[in-house]
Every structure is written in C-alpha cells, then in structure tokens.
XYZ file of C-alpha atoms in Angstrom:
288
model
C 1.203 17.135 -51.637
C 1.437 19.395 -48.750
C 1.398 17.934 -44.967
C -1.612 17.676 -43.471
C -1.666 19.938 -40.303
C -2.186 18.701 -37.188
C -4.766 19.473 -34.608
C -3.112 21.236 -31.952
C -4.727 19.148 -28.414
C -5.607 22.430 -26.084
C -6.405 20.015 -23.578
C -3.363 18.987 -22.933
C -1.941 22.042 -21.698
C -4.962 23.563 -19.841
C -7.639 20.356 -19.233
C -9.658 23.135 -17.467
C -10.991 24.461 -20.372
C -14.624 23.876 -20.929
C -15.208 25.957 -24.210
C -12.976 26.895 -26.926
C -13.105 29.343 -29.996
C -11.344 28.073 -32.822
C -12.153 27.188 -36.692
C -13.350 24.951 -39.328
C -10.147 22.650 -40.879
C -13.145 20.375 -42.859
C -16.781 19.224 -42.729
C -17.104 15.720 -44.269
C -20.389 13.159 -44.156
C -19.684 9.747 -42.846
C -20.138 8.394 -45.841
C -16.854 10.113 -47.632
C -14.943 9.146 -44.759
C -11.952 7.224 -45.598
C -12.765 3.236 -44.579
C -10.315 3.015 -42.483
C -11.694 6.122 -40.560
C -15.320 5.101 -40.593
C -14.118 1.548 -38.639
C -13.291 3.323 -35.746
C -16.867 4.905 -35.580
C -18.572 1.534 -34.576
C -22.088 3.226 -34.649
C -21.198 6.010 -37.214
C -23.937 6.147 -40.257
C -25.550 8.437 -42.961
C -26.822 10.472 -40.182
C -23.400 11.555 -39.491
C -20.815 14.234 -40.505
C -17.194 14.360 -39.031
C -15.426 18.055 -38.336
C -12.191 18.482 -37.966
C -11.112 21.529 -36.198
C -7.457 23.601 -35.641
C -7.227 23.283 -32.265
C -9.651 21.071 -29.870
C -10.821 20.517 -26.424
C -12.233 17.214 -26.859
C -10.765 14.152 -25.617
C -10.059 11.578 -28.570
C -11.174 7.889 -27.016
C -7.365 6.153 -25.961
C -5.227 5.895 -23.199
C -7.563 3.724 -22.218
C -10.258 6.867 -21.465
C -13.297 7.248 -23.286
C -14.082 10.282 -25.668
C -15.160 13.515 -24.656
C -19.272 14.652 -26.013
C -20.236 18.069 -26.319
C -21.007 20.942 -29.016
C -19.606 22.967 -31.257
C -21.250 26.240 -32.219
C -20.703 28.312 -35.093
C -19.914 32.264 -33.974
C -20.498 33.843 -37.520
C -23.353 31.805 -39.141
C -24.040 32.207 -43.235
C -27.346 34.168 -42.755
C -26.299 37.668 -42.486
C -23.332 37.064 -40.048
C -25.727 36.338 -37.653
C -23.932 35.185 -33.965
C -24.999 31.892 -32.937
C -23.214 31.289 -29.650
C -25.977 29.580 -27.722
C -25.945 25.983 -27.178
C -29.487 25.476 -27.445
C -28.955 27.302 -31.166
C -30.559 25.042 -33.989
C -27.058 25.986 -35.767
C -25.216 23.431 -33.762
C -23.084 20.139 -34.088
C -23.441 17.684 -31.424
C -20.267 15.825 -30.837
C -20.853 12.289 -29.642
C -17.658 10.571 -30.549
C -13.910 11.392 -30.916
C -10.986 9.618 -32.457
C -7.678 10.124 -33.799
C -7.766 10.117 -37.832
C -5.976 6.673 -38.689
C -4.668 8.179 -42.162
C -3.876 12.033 -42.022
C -1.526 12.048 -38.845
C -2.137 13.805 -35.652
C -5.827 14.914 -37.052
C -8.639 14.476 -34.864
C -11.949 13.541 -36.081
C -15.139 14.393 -34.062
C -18.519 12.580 -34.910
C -22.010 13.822 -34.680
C -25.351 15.244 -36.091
C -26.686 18.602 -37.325
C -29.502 19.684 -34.860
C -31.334 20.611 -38.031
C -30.545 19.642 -41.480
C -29.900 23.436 -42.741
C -26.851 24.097 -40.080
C -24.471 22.335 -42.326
C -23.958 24.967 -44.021
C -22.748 27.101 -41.483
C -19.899 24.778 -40.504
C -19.011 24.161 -44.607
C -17.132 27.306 -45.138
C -13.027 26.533 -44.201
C -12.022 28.625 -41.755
C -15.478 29.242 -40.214
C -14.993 30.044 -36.351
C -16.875 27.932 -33.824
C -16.822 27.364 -29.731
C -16.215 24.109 -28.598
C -18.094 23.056 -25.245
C -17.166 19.936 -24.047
C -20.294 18.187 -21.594
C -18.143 18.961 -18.061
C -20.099 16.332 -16.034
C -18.513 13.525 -18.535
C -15.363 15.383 -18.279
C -14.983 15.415 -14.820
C -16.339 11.829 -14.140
C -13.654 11.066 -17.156
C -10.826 12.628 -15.059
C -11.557 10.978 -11.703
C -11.834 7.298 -13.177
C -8.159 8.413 -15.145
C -6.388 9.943 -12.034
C -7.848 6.823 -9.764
C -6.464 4.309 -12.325
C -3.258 6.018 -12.188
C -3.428 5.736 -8.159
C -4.136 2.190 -8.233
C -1.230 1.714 -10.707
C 0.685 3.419 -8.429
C -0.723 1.270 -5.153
C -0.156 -1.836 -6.835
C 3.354 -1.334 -7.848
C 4.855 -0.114 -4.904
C 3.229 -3.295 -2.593
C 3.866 -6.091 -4.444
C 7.055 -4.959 -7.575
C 9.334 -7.143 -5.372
C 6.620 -9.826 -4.192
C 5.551 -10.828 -8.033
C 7.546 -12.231 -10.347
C 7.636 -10.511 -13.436
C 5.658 -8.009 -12.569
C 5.333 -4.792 -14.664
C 2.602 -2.545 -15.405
C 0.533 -3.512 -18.959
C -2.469 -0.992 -19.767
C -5.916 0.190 -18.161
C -8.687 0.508 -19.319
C -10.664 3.657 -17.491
C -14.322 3.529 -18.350
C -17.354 3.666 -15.760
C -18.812 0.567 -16.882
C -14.996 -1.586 -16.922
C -12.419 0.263 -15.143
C -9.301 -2.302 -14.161
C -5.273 -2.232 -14.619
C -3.744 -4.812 -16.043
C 0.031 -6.308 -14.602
C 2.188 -8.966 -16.103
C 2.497 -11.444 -13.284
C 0.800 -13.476 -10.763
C -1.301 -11.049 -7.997
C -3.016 -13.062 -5.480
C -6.214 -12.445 -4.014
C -4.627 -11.902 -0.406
C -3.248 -8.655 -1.884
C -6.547 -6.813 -2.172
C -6.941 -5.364 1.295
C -3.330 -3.927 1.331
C -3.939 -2.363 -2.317
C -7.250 -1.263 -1.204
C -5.638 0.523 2.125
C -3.026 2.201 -0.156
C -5.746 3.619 -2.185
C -7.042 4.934 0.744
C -4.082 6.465 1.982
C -3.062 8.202 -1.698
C -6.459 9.532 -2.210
C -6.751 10.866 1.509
C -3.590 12.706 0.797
C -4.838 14.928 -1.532
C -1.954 14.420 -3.281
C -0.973 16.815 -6.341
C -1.509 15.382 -9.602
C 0.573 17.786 -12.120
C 1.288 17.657 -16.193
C 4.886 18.119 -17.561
C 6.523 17.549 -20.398
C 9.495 15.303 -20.761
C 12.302 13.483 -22.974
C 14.192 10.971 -23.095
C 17.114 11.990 -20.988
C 14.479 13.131 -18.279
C 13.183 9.332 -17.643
C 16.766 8.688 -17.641
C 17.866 11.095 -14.668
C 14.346 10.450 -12.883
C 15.506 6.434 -12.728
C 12.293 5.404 -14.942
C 14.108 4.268 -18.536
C 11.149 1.159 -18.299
C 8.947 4.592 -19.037
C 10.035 6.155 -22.209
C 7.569 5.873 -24.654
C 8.595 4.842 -28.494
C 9.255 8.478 -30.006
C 7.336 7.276 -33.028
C 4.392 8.358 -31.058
C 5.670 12.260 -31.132
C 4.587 14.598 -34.078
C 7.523 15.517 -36.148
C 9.665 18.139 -35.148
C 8.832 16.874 -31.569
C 11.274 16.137 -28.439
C 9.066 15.504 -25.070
C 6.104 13.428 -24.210
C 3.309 14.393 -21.883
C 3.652 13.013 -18.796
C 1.775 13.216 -15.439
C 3.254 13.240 -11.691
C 1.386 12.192 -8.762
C 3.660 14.235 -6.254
C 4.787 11.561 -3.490
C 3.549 8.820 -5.744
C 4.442 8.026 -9.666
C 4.698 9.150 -12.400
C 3.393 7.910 -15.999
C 3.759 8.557 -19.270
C -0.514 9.903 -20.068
C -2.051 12.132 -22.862
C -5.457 11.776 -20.620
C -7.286 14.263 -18.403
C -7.073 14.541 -14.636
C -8.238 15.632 -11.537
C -5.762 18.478 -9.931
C -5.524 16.657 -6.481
C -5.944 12.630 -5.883
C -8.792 13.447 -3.030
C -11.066 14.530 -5.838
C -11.595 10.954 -7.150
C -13.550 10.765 -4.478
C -14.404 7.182 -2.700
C -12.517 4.879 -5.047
C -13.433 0.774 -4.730
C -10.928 -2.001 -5.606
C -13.130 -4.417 -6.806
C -11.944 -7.703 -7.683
C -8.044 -9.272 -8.463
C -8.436 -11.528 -11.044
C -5.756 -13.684 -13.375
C -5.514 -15.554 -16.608
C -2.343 -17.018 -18.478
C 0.408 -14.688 -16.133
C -1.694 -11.929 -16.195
C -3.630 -9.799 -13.669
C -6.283 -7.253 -13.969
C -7.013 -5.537 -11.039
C -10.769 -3.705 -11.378
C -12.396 -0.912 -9.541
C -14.800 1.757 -9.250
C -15.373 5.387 -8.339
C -18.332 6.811 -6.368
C -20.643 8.204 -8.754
C-alpha cells in the first residue's frame, strides 16, 4: 500500500498567513472516521465531515495550544466552474476543530459542517482547490497566551533552577480559560512576586521571539542536550525540529504559533503557584 502523504504545516514556516490556497486530499463524514480518529473529536457527530487538505494553515490542538477555527472555501465549485471565494458563500466548510490523524501519520484532520447540505459536493472531488482562512482574532489571542507561557517558562527557570530541587520544566497547558506551566519540584509561594517582576521585565523588552530549525548536534553546541526532543516525533526522511528563540531569554523546542516580539502579549498576570505530590503549576493570564 502506498504511504500516506503528509500534510505539509504552512504555519510553521510563515504563522502570518491568514488564508491559504491549496486542495482537497479527502472529504469523509464523521461517521466513516476511523474510531480511533472520531475519539479525539469529543463533540464530533453525524452533523460532521472531516477534510483533509495538502498543505494547511490551521493549528492542530497540542503543544498544549488549542486548535485553530476558520473556513475553507472552494475556488472552482461543481456548478459551471463557478468561483466561490467569499466567506459568506453558502459553498463553505466551517472548521471548528483540528487534530492530528492518530492512524495515517503526519495527516491532519479538520472538523466541521457544510453551511448548506448541497456544498459537499463541491469539496468531494480529490484535488478540488480551496482557501483556507483561519479566524485571526483566535489566532492572535492563541499566539499571545503561547509566547507568554514560553516567557513564564523562561522567568521561572532562570529564578529559582538552582533554588528548587529537582526542578525541570514538565508541560503547559496554554488555553484562555487554564493557562499554567507545570515544574517538577517544590516552588513556594514567596516566589511569585520575583516571577511576576521577571515577566514584567521580558515582556517590556520587546524581546524577539524567532522560529528555527534545529538537530541534534545544535542542542548540543547551544549547551541544551535536556532539550532534544525524541526524533520519533520527526516525519521520515527528517533531521531538525522546530524550535523557537526568545532572543536574550530561552529557547524551546515548540510546533505552536507566536507573537513576533514578547511586548505583544500584552499585560500578562501570574496568577497563583500551586503544588501537589513534587509538582508545581504555575497559572496565569493575558489581558484580553
């Protein structure tokens, strides 16, 4: 059986992009889904369809960072050729959930509805051409809870690494409704005006906040080994993993979406330290 190809992540190179031509890979209801695909759509139902796409703009929920919504459009509809590049179109798919498929590697699935039960069609021909357009408010909002989690990361580590035993830097979790890092080790209380103050200072320095492209031997001259991520996580034929550098700051290992500068996270709140069983989660909160 041939390989399934993968869905080449545009967003990862250019995040700026808001809309996207690119084409039809498949159209499948819900319902044909595979099972393990249809658990991680915790709301999908008949109503549904899933496209896959070649390339994509949208932001798959992980990383701790919540899926990108938006449309796709078809530019060639079946009646007549006819262009349909309008958003308000009836020949539109509203996207309202992303994931990574769990069965054909590096495919990305994105959930939604018809806006009218006859624009199936138009998105059932392989190859059909559509624009992507991602919803930019969600985007952006995405990006400055991402970038903000990655400067408290950064806060935390370089006040209390040396102060904590066992400290090391676990996962985040970067939604507007739960936004928090996690650290292995004890973080007292005491520590939240300092981490907030650090915050402070990143943000107000506008630092840069830049994508690259590393491997292994480049966490290795850069000092950061405790970094490299487990190359089963890069598509065959692969060598570097997306990273992203907070110039003056840290750098992580992130397939998310960012802000270009740390000031435009705008006002960012540490909220509460709290600990269970050697663990700390450190939550906050950006201005809305």
């Amino acid at each position: 059986m041939a390989a399934v190809a993968r869905t080449y992540l545009a967003f990862h190179h250019n995040a700026n992009l808001l809309r996207l031509k690119t084409s039809i890979v498949s159209t499948r209801p819900f319902s044909a889904l595979e099972e393990a695909n249809q658990q991680l759509f915790k709301d999908g139902s008949d109503q549904d369809h899933v496209i896959v796409t070649a390339e994509t703009i949208f932001h798959p929920q992980g990383g701790g960072q919540p899926s990108d919504t938006g449309t796709m459009t078809p530019l060639a509809a079946t009646d007549g050729d006819a262009r349909h590049t309008s958003p308000e179109s009836d020949v539109r798919f509203e996207v309202r959930a992303v994931r990574v498929d769990s069965v054909n590697s590096g495919q990305v699935l994105h959930l939604g509805r018809f806006a009218c039960p006859t624009a199936v069609s138009a998105f059932q021909r392989l190859n059909a051409e559509v624009e992507q357009a991602i919803d930019a408010e969600k985007r952006l909002l995405y990006s400055r809870l991402h970038t903000a989690g990655h400067v408290l990361g950064a806060a935390v580590r370089h006040l209390v690494m040396s102060e904590v035993e066992g400290f090391d830097e676990l996962k985040a979790s970067h939604f507007p409704d739960s936004a928090s890092c996690e650290f292995r080790g004890n973080i007292d209380s005491k520590w939240k005006p300092e981490i907030q103050k650090k915050v402070d200072e990143y943000i107000s320095q506008a630092m840069p906040v830049e994508i690259d492209f590393w491997d292994a031997e480049d966490f290795r001259r850069e000092g950061l080994e405790r970094l490299i991520p487990d190359s089963s996580l890069l598509a065959p034929g692969e060598t570097r993993f997306r990273v992203v550098k907070i110039i003056g700051a840290e750098v992580y290992p992130c397939g998310g979406t960012h802000v270009h500068t740390t000031d435009l996270c705008g006002e960012t709140t540490v909220r509460k330290i709290s600990r269970n069983k050697g663990i700390s989660r450190v939550s906050y909160a950006v201005k809305f």
